[in-house]
CSV table of C-alpha atoms and ligand atoms in Angstrom, one decimal:
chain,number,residue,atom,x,y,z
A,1,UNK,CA,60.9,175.1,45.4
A,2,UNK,CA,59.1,171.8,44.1
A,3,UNK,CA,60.3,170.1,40.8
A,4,UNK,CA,58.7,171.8,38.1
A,5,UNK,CA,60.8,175.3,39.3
A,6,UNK,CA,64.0,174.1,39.3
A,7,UNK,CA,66.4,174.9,36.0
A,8,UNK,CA,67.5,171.7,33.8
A,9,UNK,CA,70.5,173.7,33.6
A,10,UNK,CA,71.3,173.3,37.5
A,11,UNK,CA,69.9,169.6,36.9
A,12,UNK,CA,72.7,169.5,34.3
A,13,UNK,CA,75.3,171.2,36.2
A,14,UNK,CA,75.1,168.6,38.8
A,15,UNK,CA,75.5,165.8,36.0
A,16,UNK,CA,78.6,167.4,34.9
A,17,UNK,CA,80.5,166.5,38.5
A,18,UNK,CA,78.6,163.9,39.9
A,19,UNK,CA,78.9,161.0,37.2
A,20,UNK,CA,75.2,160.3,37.2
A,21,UNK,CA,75.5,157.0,35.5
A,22,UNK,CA,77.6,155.6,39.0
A,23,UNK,CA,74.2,156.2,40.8
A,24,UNK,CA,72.5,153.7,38.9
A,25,UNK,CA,74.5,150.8,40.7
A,26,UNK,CA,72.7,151.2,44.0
A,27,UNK,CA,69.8,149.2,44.0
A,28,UNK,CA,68.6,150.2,47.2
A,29,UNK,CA,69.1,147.2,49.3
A,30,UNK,CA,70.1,148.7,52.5
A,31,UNK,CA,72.8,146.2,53.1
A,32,UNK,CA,74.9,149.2,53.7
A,33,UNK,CA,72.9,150.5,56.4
A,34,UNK,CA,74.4,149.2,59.6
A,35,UNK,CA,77.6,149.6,58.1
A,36,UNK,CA,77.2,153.4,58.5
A,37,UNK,CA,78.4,155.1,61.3
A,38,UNK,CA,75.5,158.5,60.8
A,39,UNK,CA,73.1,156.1,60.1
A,40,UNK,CA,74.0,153.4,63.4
A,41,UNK,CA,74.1,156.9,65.1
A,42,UNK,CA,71.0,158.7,63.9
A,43,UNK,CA,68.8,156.2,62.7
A,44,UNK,CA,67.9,158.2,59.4
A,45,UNK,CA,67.9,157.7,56.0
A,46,UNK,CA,69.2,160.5,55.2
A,47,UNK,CA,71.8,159.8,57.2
A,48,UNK,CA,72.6,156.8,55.6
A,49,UNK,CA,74.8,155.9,52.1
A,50,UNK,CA,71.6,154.7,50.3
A,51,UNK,CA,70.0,158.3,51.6
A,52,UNK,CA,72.6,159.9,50.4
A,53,UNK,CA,72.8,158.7,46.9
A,54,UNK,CA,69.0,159.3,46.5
A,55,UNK,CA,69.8,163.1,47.4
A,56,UNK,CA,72.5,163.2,44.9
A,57,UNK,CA,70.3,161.7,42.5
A,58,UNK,CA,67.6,164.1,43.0
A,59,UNK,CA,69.8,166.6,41.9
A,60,UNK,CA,71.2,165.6,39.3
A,61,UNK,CA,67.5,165.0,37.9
A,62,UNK,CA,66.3,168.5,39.0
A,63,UNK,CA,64.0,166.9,41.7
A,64,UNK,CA,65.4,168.6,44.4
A,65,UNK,CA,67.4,171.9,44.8
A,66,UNK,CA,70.8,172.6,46.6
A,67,UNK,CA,69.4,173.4,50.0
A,68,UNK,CA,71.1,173.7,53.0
A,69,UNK,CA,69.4,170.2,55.1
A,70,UNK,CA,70.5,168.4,51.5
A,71,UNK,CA,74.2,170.1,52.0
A,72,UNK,CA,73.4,169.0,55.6
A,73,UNK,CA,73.2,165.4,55.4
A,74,UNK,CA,76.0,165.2,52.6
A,75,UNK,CA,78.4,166.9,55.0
A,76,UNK,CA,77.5,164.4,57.7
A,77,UNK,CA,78.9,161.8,55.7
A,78,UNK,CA,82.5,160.8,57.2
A,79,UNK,CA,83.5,159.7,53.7
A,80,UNK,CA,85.0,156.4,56.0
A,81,UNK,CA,83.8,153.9,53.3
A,82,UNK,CA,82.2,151.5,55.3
A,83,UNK,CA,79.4,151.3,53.0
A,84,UNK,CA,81.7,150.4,50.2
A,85,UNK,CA,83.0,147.0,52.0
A,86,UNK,CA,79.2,146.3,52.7
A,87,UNK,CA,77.7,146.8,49.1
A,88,UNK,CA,77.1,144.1,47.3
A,89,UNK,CA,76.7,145.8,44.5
A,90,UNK,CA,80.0,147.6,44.0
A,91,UNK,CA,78.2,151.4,44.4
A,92,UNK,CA,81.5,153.5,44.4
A,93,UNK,CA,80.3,155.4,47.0
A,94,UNK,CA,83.6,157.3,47.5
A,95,UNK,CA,84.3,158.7,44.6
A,96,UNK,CA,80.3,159.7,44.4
A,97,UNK,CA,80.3,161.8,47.4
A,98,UNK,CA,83.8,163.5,46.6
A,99,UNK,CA,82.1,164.3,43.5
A,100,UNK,CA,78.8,165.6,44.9
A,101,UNK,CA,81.0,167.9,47.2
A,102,UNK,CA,83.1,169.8,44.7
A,103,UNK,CA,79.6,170.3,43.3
A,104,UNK,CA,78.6,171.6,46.9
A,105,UNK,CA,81.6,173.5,47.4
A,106,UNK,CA,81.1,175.6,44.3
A,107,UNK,CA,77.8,176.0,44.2
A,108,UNK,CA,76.6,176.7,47.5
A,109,UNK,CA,77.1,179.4,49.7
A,110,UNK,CA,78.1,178.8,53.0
A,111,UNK,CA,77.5,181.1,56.1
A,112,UNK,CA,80.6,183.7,56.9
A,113,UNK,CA,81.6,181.0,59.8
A,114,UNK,CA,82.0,178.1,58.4
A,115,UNK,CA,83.6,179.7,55.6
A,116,UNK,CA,86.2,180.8,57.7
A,117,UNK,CA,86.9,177.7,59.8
A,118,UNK,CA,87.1,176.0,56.1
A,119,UNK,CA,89.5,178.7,55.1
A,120,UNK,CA,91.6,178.0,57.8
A,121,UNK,CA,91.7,174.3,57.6
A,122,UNK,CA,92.7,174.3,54.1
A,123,UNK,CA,94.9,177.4,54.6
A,124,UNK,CA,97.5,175.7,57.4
A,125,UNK,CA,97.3,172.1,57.9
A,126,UNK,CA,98.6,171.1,54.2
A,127,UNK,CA,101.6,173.4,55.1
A,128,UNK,CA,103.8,172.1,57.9
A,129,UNK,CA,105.7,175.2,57.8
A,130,UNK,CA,102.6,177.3,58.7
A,131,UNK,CA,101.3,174.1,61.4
A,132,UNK,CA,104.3,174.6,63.2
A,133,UNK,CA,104.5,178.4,63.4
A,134,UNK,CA,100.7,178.4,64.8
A,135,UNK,CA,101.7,175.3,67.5
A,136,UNK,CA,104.2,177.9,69.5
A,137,UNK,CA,101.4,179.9,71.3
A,138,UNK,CA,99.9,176.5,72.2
A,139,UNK,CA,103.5,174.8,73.3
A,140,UNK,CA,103.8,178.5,75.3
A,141,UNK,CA,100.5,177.7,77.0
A,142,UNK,CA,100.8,174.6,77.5
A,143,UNK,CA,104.1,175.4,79.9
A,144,UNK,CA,102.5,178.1,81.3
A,145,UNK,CA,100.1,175.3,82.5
A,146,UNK,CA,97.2,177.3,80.8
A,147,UNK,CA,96.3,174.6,78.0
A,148,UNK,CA,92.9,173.3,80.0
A,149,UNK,CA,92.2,177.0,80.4
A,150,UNK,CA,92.4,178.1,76.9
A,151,UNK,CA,90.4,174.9,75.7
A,152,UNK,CA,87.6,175.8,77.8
A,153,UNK,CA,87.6,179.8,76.9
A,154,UNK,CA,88.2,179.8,73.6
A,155,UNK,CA,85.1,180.7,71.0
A,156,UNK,CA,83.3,178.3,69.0
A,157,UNK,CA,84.9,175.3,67.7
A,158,UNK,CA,88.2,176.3,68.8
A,159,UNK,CA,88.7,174.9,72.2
A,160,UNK,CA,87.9,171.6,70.7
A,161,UNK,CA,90.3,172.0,68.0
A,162,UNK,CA,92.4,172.5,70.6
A,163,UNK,CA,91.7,169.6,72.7
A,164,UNK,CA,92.3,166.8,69.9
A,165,UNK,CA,96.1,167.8,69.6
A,166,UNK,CA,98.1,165.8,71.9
A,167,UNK,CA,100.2,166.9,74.2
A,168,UNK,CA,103.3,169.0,72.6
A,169,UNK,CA,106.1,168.7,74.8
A,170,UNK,CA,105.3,164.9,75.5
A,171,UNK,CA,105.0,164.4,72.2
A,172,UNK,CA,108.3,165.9,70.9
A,173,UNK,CA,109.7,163.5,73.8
A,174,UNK,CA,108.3,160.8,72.2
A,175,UNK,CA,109.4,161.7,68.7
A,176,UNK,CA,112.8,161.2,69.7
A,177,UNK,CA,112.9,157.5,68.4
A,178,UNK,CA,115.9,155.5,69.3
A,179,UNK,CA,117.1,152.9,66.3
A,180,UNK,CA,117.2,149.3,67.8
A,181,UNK,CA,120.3,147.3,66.7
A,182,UNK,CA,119.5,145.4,63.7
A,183,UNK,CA,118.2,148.1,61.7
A,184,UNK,CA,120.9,148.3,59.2
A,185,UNK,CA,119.8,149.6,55.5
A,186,UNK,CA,120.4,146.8,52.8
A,187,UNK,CA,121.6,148.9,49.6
A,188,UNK,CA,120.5,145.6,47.1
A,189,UNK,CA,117.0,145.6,49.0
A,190,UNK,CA,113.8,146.5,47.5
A,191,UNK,CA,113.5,150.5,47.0
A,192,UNK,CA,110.6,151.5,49.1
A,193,UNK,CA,109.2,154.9,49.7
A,194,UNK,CA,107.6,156.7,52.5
A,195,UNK,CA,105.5,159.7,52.0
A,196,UNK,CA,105.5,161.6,54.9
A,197,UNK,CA,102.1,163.4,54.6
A,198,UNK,CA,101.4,167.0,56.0
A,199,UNK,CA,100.6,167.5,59.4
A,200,UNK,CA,101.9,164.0,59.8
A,201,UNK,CA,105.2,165.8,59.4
A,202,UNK,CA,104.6,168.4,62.9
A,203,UNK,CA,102.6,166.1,65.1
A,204,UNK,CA,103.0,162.3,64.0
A,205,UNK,CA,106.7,162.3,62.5
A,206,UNK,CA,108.0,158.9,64.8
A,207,UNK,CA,105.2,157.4,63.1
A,208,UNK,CA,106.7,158.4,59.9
A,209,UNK,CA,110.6,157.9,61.1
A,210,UNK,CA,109.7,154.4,62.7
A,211,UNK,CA,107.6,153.3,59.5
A,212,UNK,CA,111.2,153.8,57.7
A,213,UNK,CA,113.3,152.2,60.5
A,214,UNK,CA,111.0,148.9,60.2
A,215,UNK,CA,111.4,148.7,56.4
A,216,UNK,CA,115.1,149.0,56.6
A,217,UNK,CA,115.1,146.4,59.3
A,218,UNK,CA,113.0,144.0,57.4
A,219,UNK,CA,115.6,144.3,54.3
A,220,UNK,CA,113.6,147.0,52.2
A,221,UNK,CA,116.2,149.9,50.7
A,222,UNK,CA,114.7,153.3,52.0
A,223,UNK,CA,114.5,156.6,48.9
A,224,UNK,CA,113.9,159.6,50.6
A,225,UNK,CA,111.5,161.8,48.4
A,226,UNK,CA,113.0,165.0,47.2
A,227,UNK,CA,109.6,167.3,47.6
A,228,UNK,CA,106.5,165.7,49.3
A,229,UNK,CA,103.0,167.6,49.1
A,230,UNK,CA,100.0,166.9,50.7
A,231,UNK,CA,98.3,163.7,49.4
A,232,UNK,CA,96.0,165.8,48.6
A,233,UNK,CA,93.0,164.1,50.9
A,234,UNK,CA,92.4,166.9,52.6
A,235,UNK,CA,90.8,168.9,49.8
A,236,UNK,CA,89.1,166.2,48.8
A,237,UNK,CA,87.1,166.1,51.9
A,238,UNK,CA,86.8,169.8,51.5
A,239,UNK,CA,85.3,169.4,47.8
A,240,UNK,CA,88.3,171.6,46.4
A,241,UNK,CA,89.2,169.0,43.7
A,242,UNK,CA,92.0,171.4,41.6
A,243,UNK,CA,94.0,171.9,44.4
A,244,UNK,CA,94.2,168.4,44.9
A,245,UNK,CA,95.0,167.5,41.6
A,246,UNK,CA,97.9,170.2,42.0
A,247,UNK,CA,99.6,168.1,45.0
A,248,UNK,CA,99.2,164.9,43.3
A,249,UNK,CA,100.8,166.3,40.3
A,250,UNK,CA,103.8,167.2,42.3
A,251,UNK,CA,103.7,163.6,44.1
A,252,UNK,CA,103.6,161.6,41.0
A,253,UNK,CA,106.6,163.5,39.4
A,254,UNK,CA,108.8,162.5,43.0
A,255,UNK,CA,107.9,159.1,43.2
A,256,UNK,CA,108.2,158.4,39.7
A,257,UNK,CA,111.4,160.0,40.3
A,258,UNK,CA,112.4,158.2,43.1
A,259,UNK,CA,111.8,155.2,40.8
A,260,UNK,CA,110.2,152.7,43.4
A,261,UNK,CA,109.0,149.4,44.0
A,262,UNK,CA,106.3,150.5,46.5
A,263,UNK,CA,105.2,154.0,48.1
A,264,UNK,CA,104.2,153.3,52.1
A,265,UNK,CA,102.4,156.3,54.7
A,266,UNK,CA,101.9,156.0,57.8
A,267,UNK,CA,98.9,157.7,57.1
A,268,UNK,CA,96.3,155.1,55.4
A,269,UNK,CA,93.9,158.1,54.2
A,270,UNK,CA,97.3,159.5,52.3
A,271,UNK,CA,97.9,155.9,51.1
A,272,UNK,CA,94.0,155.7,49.4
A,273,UNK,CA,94.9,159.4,48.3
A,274,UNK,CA,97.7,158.1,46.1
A,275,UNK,CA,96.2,154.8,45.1
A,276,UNK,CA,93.4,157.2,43.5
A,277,UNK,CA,95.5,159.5,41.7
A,278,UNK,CA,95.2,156.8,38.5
A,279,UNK,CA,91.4,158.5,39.0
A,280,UNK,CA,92.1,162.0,40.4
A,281,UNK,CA,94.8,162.5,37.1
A,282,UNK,CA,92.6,160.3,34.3
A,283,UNK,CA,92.5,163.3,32.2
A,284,UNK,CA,95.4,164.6,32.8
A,285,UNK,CA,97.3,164.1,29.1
A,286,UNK,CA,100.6,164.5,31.0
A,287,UNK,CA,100.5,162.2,33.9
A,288,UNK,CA,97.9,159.9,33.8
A,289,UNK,CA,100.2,156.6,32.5
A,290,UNK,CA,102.5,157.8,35.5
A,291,UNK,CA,99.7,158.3,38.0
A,292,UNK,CA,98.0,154.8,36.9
A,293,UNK,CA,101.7,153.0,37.5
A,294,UNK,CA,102.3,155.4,41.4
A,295,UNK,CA,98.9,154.1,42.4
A,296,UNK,CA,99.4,150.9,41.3
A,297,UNK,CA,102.4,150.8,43.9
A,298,UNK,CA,100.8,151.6,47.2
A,299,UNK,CA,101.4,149.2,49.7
A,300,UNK,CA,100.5,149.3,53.6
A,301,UNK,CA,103.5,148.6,55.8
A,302,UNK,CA,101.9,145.3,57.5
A,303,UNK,CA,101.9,144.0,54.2
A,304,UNK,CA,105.8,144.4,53.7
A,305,UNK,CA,106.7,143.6,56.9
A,306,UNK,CA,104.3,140.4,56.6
A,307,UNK,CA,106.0,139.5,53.4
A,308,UNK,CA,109.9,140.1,54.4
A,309,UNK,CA,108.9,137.9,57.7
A,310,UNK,CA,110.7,140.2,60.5
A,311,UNK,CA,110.9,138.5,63.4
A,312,UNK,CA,110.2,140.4,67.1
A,313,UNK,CA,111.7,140.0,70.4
A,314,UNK,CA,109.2,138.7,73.3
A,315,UNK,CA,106.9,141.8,73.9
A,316,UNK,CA,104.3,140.6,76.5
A,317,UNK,CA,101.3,143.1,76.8
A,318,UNK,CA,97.6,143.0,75.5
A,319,UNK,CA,96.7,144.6,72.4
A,320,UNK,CA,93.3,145.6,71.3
A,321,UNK,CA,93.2,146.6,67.1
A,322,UNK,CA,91.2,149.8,65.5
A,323,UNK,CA,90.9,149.2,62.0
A,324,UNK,CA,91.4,152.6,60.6
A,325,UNK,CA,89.0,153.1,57.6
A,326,UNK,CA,90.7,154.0,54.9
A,327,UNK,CA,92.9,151.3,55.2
A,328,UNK,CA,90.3,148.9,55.5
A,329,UNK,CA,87.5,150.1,53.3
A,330,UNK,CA,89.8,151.8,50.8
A,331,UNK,CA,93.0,149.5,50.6
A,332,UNK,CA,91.1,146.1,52.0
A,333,UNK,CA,93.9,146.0,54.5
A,334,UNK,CA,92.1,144.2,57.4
A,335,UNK,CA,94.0,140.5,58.3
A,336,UNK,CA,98.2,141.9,58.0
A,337,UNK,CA,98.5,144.0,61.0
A,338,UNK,CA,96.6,141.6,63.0
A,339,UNK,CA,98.8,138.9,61.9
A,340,UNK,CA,102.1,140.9,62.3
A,341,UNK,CA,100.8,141.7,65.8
A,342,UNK,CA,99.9,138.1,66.4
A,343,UNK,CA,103.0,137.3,65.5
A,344,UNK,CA,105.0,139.0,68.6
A,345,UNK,CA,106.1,136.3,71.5
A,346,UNK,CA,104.2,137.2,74.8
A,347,UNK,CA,101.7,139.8,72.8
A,348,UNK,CA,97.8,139.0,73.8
A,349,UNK,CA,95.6,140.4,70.7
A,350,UNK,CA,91.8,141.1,72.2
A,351,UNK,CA,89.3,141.6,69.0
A,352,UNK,CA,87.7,145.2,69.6
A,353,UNK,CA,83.8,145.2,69.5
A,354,UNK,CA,83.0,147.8,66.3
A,355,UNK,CA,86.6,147.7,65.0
A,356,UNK,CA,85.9,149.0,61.5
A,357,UNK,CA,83.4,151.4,62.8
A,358,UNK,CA,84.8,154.8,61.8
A,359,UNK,CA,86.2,156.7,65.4
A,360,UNK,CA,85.2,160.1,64.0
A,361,UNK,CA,88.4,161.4,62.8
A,362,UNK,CA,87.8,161.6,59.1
A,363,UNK,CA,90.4,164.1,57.8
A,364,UNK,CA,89.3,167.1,58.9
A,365,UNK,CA,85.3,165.7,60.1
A,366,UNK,CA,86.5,166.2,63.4
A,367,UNK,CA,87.6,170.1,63.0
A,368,UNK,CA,84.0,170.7,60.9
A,369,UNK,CA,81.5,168.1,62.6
A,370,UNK,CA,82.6,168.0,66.1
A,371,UNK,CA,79.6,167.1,67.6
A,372,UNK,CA,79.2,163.9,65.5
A,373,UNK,CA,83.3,163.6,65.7
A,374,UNK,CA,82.6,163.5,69.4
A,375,UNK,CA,80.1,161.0,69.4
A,376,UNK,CA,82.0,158.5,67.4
A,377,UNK,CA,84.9,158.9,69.5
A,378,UNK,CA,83.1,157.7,72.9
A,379,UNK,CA,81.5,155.0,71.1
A,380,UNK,CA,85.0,153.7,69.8
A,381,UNK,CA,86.7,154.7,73.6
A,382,UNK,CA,83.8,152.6,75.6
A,383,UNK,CA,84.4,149.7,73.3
A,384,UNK,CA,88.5,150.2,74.2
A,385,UNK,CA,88.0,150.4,77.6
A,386,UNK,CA,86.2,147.4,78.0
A,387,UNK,CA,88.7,145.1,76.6
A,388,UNK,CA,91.1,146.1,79.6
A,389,UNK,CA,94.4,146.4,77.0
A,390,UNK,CA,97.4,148.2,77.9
A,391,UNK,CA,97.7,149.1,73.9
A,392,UNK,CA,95.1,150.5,71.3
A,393,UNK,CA,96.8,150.0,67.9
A,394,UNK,CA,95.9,151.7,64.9
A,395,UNK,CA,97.5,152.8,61.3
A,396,UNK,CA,96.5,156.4,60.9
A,397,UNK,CA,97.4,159.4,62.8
A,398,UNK,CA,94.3,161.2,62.4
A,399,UNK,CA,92.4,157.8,64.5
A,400,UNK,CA,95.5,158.2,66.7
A,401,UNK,CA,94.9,162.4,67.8
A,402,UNK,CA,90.9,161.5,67.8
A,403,UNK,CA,90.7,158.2,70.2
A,404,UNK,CA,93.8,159.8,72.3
A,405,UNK,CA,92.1,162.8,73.0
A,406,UNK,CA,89.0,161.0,74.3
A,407,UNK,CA,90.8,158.1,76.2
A,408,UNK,CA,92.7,160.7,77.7
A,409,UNK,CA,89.8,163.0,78.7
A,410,UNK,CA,88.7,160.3,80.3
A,411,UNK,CA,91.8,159.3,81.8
A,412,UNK,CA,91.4,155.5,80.5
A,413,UNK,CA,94.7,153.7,81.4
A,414,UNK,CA,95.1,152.1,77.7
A,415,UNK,CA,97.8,153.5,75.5
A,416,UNK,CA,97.2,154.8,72.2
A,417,UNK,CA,99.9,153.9,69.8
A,418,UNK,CA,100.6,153.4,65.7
A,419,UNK,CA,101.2,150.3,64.2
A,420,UNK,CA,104.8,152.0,63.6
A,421,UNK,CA,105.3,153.3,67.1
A,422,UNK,CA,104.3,150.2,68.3
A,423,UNK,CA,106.1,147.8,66.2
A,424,UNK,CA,109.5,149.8,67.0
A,425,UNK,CA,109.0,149.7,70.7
A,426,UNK,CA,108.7,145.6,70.3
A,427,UNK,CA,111.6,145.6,68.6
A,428,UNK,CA,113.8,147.3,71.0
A,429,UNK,CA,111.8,144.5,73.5
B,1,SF4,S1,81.2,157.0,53.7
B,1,SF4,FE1,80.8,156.3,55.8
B,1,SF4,S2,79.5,157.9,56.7
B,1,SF4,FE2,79.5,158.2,54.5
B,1,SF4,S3,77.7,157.1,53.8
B,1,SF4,FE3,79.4,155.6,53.6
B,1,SF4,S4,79.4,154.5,55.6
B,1,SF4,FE4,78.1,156.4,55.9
B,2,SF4,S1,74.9,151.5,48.4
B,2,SF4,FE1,75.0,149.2,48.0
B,2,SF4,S2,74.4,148.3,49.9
B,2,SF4,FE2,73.8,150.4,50.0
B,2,SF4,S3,71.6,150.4,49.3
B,2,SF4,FE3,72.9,150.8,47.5
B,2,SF4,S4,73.3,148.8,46.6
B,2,SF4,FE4,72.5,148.4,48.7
């Protein structure tokens, strides 16, 4: 359908999510270019942020319609933010493409598959309840030796679904995470929070557990939240915008309750999630003075540990750094866990070629776009293995499950371990 066919009405429609006048910032320098993982991959425009906002723009001006190689490269996108830290011009290209797919997800229609596989994402993994009922056939399988079996029989996307989770029964071994000594709670110490996330909660809870141990330990008072939701990111990435806004209401009314100096995840895409509620909740009459004061709270736990200055035993080992991308493009957290790791007797830190190039993990990219998902992840495991380190650290679990699951297909001998994990196991030495 060329221009002069397509309704103003649909033109307008798209205006109505997409704030039109946020397009306007790009002035099409490109600076962005190399910054983007789908564009350094695919080499086209498209592909690429600037690409991407000319689509959006073209339908919010009625030059283009909603079809499905439009949808196609705006799904590609991995929402990682890397074009944000490289635009001198401020584009907020986030928010942009979060807005441009609520449009998508309500106004296109999607084949019976993918509906399905979207279903079921949104469905389960907000709900650890439901995660950890549908982990028992896999923990059966898995002692029945049959795991490697079932990820190469199973239909579709589902064997590769499969072979990102780590693990099970090594990984409940590892959950069980012994306190070192001086961890002792200060009851006059600042009151810190940590939001434990959703699946976080069933396959990455030592992250959570050790990310509460350290703050103790570095003199920070520990509130446990009463009720924790999803942050909500997940939807987000999905385009479903109200059911987002329906977690973050229940979040902001428990931290506010919790009445907190700063809210910590483990998770840095649930840490940008609640540092955006002051946007997600604007017009929300209710909560938006309390959603402006929870985001304005969000801190990463380098930082706190950087500013109470724990001290770590000698840990000698060499340690290579993955900047995780929300926590570097959407909290500008980059220098503090390098320092804090710098900052261990005996520990060598090897810079990692690529570092803030996103690994394919995404929030649920890698369950929807697993071939570029795959990709992404050998890109980010050649440029591990070549810096020989017995340690890959990072500060999200969704980085964690997507580099593990390609370091260990290709049985590389470097470790793959959170900030948290990490930081625990130097402290016990
Ligand atoms: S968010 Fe990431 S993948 Fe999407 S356009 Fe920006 S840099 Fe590229
Ligand atoms: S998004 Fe920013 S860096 Fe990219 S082309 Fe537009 S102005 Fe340039």
């Amino acid at each position: 359908m060329n221009a002069a066919q397509i309704s103003p009405a649909a033109a307008k429609a798209v205006r109505d999510v997409v704030d039109y006048e946020l397009l306007f910032d790009c002035v099409h320098c490109g600076l962005c270019l190399e910054a983007c993982p789908t564009y350094v991959l695919t080499r086209r425009e498209m592909d690429s942020p600037r690409g991407r906002i000319y689509l959006m723009k073209a339908l919010a001006e009625g030059r283009s319609e909603l079809e499905a190689d439009v949808v196609r490269h705006l799904d590609l996108c991995l929402g990682c933010r890397g074009c944000e830290t490289a635009c001198p011009s401020g584009v907020h290209y986030g928010r942009l493409v979060e807005q441009a797919r609520a449009y998508v997800a309500a106004n296109y229609p999607r084949g019976l598959v993918e509906r399905a596989r979207r279903w079921a994402i949104s469905a389960l993994f907000p709900y650890p309840q439901r995660l950890r009922r549908l982990l028992w056939p896999v923990k059966l399988l898995e002692s029945a030796g049959l795991r490697p079996l079932a990820e190469q029989a199973l239909p579709g996307k589902l064997g590769g679904w499969l072979a990102l989770l780590p693990p099970l029964a090594a990984r409940e071994h590892n959950q069980v995470a012994v306190p070192w000594p001086t961890a002792r709670p200060n009851a006059s110490g600042p009151a810190v929070v940590v939001h434990h996330g959703c699946v976080a909660q069933i396959l990455t809870d030592a992250e959570n557990q050790n990310t509460g141990r350290l703050l103790e330990a570095a003199g920070y008072r520990v509130v446990p939240m009463a009720r924790t939701e999803c942050c909500g990111a997940l939807d987000l990435h999905l385009g479903n915008v109200e059911r987002a806004r329906r977690f973050a209401r229940v979040n902001v009314r428990e931290l506010k309750r919790a009445g907190v100096e700063a809210i910590v995840s483990a998770g840095s895409g649930c840490s940008v999630a609640i540092a955006e509620y002051r946007e997600l909740l604007s017009e929300d009459p209710e909560l938006k003075s309390d959603a402006q004061s929870i985001s304005a709270k969000v801190r990463d736990l380098s930082t706190l540990l950087l500013d109470s200055r724990l001290t770590f035993p000698k840990f000698p080992c060499t340690v290579t750094y993955h900047d995780a991308c929300h926590l570097r493009h959407g909290l500008g957290v980059r220098d503090e866990p390098r320092k804090l790791l710098g900052s261990i007797p005996g520990l060598r830190l090897v810079e990692l070629q690529e570092a803030d190039l996103c690994c394919g993990s995404a929030g649920s990219y890698n369950l929807t776009e697993l071939e570029m998902a795959a990709d992404l992840a050998r890109r980010k495991a050649d440029n591990i293995i070549v810096t020989g380190a017995d340690y890959v650290v990072l500060s999200n679990p969704g980085c964690e499950l997507q580099i593990a699951a390609e370091l260990r297909r290709r049985g590389a001998k470097t470790k793959v371990i959170h900030l948290a994990n990490f930081l625990a196991r130097a402290m016990r030495g």
